[in-house]
CSV table of C-alpha atoms and ligand atoms in Angstrom, one decimal:
chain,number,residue,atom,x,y,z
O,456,UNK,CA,0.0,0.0,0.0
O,457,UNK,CA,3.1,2.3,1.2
O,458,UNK,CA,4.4,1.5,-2.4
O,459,UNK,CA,1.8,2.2,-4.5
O,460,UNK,CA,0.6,5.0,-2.9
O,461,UNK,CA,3.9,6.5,-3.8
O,462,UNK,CA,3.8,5.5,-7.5
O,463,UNK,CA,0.3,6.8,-6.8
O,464,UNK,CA,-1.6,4.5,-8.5
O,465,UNK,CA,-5.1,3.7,-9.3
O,466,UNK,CA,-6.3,2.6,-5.9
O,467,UNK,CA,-8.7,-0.6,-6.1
O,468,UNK,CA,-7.0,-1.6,-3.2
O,469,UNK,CA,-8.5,0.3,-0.4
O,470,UNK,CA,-12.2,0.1,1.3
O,471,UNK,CA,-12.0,3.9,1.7
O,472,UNK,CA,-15.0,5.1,-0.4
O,473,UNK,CA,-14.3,7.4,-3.1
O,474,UNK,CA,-17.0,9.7,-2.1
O,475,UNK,CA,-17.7,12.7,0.3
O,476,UNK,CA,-19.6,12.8,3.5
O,477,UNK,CA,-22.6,14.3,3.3
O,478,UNK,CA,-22.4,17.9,3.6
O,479,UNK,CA,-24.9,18.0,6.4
O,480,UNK,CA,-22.8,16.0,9.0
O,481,UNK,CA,-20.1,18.4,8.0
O,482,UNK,CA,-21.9,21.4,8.6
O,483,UNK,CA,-22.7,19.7,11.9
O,484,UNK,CA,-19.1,19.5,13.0
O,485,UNK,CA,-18.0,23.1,12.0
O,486,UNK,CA,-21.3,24.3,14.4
O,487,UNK,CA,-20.0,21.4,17.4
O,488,UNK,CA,-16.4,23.3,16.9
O,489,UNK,CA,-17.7,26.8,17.0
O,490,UNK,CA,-20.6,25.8,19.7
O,491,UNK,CA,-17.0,24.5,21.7
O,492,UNK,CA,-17.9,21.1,22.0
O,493,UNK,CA,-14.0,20.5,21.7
O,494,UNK,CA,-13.4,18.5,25.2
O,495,UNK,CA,-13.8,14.9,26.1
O,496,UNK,CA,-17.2,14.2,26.3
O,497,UNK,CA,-19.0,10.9,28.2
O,498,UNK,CA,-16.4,8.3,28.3
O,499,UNK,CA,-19.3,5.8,27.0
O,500,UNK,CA,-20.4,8.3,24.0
O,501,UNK,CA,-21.8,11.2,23.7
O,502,UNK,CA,-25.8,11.0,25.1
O,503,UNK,CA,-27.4,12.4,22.0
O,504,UNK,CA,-25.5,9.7,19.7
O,505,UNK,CA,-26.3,6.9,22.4
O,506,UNK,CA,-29.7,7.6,21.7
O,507,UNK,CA,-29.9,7.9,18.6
O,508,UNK,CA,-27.9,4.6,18.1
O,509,UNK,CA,-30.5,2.9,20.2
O,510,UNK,CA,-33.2,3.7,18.4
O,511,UNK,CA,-31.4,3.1,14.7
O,512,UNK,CA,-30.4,-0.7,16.2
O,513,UNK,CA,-34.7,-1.0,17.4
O,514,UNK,CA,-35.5,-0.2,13.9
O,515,UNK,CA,-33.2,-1.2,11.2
O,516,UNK,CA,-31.4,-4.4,13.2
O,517,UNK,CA,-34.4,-5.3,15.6
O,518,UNK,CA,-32.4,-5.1,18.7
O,519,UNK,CA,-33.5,-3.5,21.9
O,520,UNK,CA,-31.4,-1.5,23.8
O,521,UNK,CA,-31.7,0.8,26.4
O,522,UNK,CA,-28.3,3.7,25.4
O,523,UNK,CA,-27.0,4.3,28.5
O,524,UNK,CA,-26.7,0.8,29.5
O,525,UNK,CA,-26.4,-1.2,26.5
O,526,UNK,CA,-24.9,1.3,24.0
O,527,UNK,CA,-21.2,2.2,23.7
O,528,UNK,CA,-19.5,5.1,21.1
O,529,UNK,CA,-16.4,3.5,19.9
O,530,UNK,CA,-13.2,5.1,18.0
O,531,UNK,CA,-14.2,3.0,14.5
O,532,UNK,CA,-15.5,-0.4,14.4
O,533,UNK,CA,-11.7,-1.3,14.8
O,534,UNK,CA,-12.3,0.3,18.1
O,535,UNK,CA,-15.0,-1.6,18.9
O,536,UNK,CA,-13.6,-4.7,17.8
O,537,UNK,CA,-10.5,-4.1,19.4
O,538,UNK,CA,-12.0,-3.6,22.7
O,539,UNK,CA,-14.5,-6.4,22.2
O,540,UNK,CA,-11.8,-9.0,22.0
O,541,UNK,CA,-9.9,-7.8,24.3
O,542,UNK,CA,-12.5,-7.6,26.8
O,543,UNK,CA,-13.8,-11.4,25.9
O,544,UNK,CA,-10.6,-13.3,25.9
O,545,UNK,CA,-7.9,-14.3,28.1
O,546,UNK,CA,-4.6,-15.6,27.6
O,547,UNK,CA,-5.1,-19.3,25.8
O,548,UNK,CA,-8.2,-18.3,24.6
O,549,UNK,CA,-9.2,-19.2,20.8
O,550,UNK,CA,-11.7,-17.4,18.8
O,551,UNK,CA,-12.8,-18.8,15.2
O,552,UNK,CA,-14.0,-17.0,12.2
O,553,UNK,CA,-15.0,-17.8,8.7
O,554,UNK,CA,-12.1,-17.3,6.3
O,555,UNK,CA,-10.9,-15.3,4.4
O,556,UNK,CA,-11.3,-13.2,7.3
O,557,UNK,CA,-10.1,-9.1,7.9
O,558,UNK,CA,-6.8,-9.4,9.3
O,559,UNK,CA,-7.6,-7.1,12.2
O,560,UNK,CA,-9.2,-10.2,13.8
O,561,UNK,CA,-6.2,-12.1,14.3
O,562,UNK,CA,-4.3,-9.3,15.4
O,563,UNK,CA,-6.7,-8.3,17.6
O,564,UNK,CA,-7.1,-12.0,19.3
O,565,UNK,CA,-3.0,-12.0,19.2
O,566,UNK,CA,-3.0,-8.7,21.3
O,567,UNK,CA,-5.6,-10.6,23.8
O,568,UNK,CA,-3.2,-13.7,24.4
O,569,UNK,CA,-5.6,-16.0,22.4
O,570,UNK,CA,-4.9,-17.5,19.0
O,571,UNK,CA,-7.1,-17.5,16.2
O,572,UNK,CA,-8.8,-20.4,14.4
O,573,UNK,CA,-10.1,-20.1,10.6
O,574,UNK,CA,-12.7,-22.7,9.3
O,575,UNK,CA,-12.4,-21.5,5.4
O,576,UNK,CA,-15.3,-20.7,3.4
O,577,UNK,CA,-15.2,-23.1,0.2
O,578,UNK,CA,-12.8,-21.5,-2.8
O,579,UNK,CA,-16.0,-22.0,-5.6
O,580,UNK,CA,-19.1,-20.4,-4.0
O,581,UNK,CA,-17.9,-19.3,-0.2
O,582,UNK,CA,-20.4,-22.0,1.4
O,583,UNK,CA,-19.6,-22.9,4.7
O,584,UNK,CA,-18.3,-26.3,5.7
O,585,UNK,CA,-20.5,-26.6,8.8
O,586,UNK,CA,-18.5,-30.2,9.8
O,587,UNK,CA,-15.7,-28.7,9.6
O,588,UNK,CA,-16.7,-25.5,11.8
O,589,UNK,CA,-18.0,-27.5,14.4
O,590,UNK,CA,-15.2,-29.8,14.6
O,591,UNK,CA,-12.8,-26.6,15.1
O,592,UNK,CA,-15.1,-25.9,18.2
O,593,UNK,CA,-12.8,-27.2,21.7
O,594,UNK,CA,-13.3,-26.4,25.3
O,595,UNK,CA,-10.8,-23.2,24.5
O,596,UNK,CA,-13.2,-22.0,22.1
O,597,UNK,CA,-14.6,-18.7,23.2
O,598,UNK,CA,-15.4,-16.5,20.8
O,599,UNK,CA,-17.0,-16.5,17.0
O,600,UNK,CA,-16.3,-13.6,15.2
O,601,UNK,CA,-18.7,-13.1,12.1
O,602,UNK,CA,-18.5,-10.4,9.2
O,603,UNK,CA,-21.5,-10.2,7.3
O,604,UNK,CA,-21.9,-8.3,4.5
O,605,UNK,CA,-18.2,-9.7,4.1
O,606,UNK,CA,-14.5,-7.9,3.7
O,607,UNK,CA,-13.1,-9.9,1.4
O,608,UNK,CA,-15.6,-11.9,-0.2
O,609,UNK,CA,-18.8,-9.5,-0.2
O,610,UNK,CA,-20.5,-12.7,0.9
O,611,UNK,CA,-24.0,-12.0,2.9
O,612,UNK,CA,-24.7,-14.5,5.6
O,613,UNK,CA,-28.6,-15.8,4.9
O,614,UNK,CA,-30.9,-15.9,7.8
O,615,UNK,CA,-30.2,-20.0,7.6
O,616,UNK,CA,-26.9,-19.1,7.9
O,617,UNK,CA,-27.0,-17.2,10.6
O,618,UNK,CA,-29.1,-19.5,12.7
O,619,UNK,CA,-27.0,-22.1,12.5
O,620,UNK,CA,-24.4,-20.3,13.8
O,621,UNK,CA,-26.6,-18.6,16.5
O,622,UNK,CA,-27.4,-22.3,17.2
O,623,UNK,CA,-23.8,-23.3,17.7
O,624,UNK,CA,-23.1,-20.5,19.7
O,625,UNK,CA,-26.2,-21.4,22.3
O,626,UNK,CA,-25.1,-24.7,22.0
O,627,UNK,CA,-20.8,-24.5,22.7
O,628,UNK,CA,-21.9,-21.3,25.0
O,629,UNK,CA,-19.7,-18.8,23.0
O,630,UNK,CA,-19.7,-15.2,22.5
O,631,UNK,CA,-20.6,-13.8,19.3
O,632,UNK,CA,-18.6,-10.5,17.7
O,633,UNK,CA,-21.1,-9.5,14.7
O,634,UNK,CA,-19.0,-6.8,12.5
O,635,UNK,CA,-21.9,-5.3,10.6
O,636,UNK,CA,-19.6,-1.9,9.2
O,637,UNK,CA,-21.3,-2.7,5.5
O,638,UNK,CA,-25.2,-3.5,6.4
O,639,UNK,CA,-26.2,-0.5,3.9
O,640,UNK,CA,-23.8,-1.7,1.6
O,641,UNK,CA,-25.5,-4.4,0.1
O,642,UNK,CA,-27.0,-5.7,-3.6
O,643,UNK,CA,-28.7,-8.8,-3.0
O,644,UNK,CA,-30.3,-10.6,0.3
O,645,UNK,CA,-31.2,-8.8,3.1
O,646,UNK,CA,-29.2,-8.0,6.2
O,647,UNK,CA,-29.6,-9.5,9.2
O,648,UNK,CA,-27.9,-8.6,12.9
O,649,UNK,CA,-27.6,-12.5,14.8
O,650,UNK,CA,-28.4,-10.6,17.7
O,651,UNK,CA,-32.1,-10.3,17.1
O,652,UNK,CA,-31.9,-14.2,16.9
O,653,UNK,CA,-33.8,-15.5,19.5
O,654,UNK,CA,-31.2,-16.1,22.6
O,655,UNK,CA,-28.5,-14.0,20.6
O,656,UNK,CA,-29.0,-10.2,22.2
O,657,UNK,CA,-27.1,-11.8,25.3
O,658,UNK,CA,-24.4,-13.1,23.9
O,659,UNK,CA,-23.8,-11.1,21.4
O,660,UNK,CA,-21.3,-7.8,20.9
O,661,UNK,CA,-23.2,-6.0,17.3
O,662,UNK,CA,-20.5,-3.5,15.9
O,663,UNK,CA,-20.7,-1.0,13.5
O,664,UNK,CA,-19.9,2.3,12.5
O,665,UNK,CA,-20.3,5.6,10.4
O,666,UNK,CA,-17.4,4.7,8.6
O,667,UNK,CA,-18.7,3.2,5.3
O,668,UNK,CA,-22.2,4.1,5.3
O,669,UNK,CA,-22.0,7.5,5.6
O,670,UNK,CA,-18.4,7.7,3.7
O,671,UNK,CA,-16.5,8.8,6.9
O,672,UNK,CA,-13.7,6.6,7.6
O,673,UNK,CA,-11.4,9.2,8.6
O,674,UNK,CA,-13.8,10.8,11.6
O,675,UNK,CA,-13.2,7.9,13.7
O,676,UNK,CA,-17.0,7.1,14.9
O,677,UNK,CA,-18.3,3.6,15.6
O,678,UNK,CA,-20.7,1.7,18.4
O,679,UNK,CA,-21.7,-1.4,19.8
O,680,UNK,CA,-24.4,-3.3,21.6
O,681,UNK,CA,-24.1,-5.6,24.2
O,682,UNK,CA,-25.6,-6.9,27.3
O,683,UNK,CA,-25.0,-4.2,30.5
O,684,UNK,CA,-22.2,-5.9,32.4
O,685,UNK,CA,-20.4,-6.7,29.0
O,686,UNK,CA,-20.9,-3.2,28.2
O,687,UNK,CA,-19.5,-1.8,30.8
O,688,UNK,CA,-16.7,-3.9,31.0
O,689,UNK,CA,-15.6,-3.6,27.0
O,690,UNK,CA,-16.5,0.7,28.0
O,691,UNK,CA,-13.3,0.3,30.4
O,692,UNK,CA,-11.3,-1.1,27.8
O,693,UNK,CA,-12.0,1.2,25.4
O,694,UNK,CA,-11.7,4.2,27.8
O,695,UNK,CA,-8.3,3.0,28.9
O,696,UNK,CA,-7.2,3.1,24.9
O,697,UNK,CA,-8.6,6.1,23.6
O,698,UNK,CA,-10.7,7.7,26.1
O,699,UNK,CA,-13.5,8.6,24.0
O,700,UNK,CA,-14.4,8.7,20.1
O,701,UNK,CA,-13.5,12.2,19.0
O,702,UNK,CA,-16.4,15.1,19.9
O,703,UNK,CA,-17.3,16.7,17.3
O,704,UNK,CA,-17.4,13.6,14.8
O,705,UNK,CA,-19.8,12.4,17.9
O,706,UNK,CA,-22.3,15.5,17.5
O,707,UNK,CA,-21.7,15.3,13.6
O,708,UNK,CA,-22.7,11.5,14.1
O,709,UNK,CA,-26.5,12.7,15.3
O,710,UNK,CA,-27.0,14.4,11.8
O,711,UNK,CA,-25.6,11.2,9.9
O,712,UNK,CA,-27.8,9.3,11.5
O,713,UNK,CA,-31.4,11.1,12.1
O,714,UNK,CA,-30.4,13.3,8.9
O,715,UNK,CA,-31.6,12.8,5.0
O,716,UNK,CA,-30.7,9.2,4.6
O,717,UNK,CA,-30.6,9.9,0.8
O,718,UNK,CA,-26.9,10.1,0.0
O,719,UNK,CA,-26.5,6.6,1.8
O,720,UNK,CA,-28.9,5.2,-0.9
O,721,UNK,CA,-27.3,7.6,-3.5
O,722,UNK,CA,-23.3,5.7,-2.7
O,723,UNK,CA,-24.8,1.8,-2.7
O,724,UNK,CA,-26.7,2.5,-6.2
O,725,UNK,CA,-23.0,4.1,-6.8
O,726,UNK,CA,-21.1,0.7,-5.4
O,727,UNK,CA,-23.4,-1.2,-7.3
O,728,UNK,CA,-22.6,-0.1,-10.6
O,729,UNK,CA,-19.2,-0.3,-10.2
O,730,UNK,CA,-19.5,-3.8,-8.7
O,731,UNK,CA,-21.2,-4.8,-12.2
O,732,UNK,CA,-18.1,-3.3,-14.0
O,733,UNK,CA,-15.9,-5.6,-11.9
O,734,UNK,CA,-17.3,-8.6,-12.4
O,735,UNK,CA,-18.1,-7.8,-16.4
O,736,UNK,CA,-14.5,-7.4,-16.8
O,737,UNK,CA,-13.3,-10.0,-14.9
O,738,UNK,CA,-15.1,-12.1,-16.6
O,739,UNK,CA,-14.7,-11.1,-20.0
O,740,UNK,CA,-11.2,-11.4,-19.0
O,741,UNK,CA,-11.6,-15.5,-18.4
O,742,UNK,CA,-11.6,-15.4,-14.8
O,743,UNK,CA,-14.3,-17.2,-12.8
O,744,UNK,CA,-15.7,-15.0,-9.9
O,745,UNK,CA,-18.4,-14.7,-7.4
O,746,UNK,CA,-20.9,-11.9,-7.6
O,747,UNK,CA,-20.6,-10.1,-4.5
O,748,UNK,CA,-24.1,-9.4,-2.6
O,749,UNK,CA,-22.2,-7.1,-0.4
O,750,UNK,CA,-19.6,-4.6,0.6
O,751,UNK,CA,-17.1,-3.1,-1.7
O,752,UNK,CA,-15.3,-6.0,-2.5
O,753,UNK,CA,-14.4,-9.1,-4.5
O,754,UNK,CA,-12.3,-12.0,-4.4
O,755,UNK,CA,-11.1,-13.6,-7.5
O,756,UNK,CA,-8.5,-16.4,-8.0
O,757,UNK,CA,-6.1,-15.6,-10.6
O,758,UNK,CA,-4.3,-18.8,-10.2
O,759,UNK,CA,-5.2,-20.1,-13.9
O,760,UNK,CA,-2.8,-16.9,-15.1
O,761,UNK,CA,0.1,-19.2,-13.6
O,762,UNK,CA,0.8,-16.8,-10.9
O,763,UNK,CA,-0.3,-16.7,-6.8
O,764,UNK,CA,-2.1,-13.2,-6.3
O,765,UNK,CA,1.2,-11.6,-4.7
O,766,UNK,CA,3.0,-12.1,-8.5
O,767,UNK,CA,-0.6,-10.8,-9.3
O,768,UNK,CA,-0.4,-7.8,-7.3
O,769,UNK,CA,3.4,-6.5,-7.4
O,770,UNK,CA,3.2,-7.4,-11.9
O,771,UNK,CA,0.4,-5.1,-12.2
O,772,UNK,CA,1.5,-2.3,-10.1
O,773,UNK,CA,4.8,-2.3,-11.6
O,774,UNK,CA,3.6,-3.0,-15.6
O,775,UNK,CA,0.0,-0.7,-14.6
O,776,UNK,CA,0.4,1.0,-12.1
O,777,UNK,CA,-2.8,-0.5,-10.4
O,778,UNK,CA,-2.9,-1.2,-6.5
O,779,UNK,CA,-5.2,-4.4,-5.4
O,780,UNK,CA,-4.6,-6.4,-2.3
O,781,UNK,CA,-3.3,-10.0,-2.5
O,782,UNK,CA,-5.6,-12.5,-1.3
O,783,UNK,CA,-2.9,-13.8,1.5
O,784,UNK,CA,-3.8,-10.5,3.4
O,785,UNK,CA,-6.4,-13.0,4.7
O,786,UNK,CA,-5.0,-16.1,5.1
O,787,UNK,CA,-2.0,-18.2,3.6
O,788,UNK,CA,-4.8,-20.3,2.5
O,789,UNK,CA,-6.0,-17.6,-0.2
O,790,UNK,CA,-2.7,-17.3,-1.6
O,791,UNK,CA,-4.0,-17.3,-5.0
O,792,UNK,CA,-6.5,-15.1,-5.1
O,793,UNK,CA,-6.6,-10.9,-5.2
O,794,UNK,CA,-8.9,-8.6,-3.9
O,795,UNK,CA,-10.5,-6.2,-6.0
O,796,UNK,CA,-12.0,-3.0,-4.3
O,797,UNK,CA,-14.7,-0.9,-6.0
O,798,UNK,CA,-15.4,1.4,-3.9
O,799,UNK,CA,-13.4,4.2,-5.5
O,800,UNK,CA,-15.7,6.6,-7.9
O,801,UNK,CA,-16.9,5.1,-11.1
O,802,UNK,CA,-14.4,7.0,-13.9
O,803,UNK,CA,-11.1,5.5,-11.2
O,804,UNK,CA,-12.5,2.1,-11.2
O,805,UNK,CA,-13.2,2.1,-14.8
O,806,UNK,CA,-9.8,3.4,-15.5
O,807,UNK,CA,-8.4,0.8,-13.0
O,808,UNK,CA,-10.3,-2.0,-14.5
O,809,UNK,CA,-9.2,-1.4,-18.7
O,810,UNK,CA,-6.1,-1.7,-17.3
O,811,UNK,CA,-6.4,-4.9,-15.0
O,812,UNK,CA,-8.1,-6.0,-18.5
O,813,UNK,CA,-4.8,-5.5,-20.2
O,814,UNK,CA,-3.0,-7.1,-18.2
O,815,UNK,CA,-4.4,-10.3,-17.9
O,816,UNK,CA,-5.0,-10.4,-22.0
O,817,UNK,CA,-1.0,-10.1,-21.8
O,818,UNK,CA,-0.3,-12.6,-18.8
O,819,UNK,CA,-3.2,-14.5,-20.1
O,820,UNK,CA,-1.6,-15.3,-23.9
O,821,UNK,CA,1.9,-15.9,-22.2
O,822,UNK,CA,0.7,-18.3,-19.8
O,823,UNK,CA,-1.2,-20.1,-22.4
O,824,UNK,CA,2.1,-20.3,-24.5
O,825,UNK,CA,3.6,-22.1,-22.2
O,826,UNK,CA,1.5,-24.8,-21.4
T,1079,PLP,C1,-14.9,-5.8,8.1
T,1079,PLP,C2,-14.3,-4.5,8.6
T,1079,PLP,N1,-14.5,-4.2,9.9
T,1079,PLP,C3,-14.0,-3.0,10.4
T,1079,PLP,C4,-13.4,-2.1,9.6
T,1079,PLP,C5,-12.8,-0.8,10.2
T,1079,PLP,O1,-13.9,0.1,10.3
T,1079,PLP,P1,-13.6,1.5,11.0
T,1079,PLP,O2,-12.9,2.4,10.0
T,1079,PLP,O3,-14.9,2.0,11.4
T,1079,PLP,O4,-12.7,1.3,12.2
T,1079,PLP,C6,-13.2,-2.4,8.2
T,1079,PLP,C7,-12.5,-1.4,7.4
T,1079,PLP,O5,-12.2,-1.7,6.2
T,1079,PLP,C8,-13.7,-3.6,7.8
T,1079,PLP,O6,-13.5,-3.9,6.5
């Protein structure tokens, strides 16, 4: 990333989206600065956005919460994930997750003592191998971590999905960390929180944040839900990290979410276009892929082109000058695939992509010749 940024590349590599935030939650910062809301505010979040969480998770996720008991303002989902995990596990500890799975996750686990355990998604279709889940399940098993819509597959858990995993949760008594950053990020199925599963809310920590939906990554704003004395305990965590999310993207944070929901609509018809152009190209290009119902993101193995997706990645920044990421990021055991990111405006992805195109016609007819 250091690399191509410097080359400055065409950037299909990063889940930053390639749009603005909405100029009304930006209008509401420059009022929270001049109004001098510029000091640390509630450890727990701000009361306003606590409430107005509360009542966004009641309607849109069908969880109940009451926001000064179950609510908590996080720095980013990374800071609610961060202080999830840490919070959950002790030394020895294992968490699984479905893989490929967002790096943070192991680090994260890593920085808690425990070690993280990957039952892999199958390479065709990203179905789940529910033998081979449960068998991963021990007596050190504490924590499921689940992503749905999916970084890096775009993959959107069903319902039947998700109450099988609820099911083995209930069953292997395990905590649940449900990372929902991309719920309005979606093209096909419906999203669904495993905490308004029946038996879930309790053991279940629901993340999210104002990151992607409202195109600001860079204000540092996230929350979760969780039962009262989990709550409080993951609040200490976070307080003795970063104190508090910043103030100002906390009142900003009211307007995104009680303001004109239209530009969130606006950026997913946006996404979803480009994600078309993706998965045209690739496979006009010859390479098989899976249409992603979700996020900003495909996963595409390139391993017929007679090359793991590192070669993949370092040829085609180096011959195009295009950044993606290589599909090892998440796992060893995705060696061969790359990451394509469309989350970028449309004329940057389609410049990205006519290039990509290029590239693999020219890989493409010398990897032929050889064989
Ligand atoms: C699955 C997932 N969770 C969390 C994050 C981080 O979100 P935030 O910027 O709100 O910390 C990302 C960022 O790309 C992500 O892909």
């Amino acid at each position: 990333m250091v690399r191509a940024a410097k080359l400055g590349a065409l950037n299909l590599a990063q889940g930053a989206p390639g749009f603005d935030t909405p100029q009304n939650v930006k209008e509401a910062c420059i009022a929270a600065i001049n109004q001098g809301h510029n000091q640390y505010v509630q450890f727990t979040g701000l009361k306003e956005l606590k409430e107005s969480v509360s009542k966004k998770l009641s309607e849109r996720n069908k969880i109940t919460t009451d926001p000064e008991k179950n609510v908590l303002i996080t720095s980013g989902a990374m800071g609610a994930v961060s202080s999830a995990t840490l919070t959950l596990l002790n030394a020895g500890d294992e968490t699984i997750v479905f893989g490929p799975r967002y790096s943070c996750y192991e680090a994260h686990t890593a920085l808690a003592g425990g070690k993280l355990i990957v039952s892999h998604l199958n390479k065709e279709d990203f179905s789940i191998d529910w033998e081979d889940f449960e068998s991963k399940i021990n007596e050190k098993t504490k924590l499921i971590i689940l992503n749905s819509p999916n970084n890096p597959t775009g993959k959107v858990f069903t319902r039947e999905e998700l109450e099988k995993v609820a099911e083995i949760a209930i069953k292997n008594d395990l905590y649940v960390i449900s990372d929902e950053v991309y719920e309005d990020i979606i093209f096909e199925g419906e999203h669904i929180s495993i905490a308004s599963l029946e038996g879930m809310a309790e053991r279940t920590v629901t993340i999210n944040a104002l990151s992607k939906t409202y195109a600001m990554t860079g204000w540092r704003v996230g929350y979760l839900a969780a039962n009262e004395g989990l709550c409080t305990k993951i609040s200490k965590t976070h307080t003795h990290i970063v104190v508090c999310a910043p103030s100002i993207c906390q009142f900003a944070g009211v307007t995104a979410l009680e303001g004109d929901q239209k530009p969130v609509e606006e950026m997913r018809l946006k996404y979803m276009k480009n994600r078309d152009l993706v998965i045209e190209t690739l496979k006009r290009a010859g390479l098989k892929c899976t249409k992603p119902a979700g996020a900003l993101y495909t996963l595409v193995d390139v391993s017929s082109l007679g090359m793991d997706g590192t070669e993949f990645a370092n040829r085609l920044l180096d011959e195009a000058n295009v950044a993606l990421v290589p599909g090892d990021e998440f796992g060893e055991y995705w060696k061969d695939f790359i990451r394509i990111s469309f989350a970028r405006k449309e004329d940057e992805v389609s410049k990205a992509l006519e290039k990509v195109e290029e590239f693999i016609a020219k890989v493409g007819a010398h990897s032929s010749s050889l064989s």
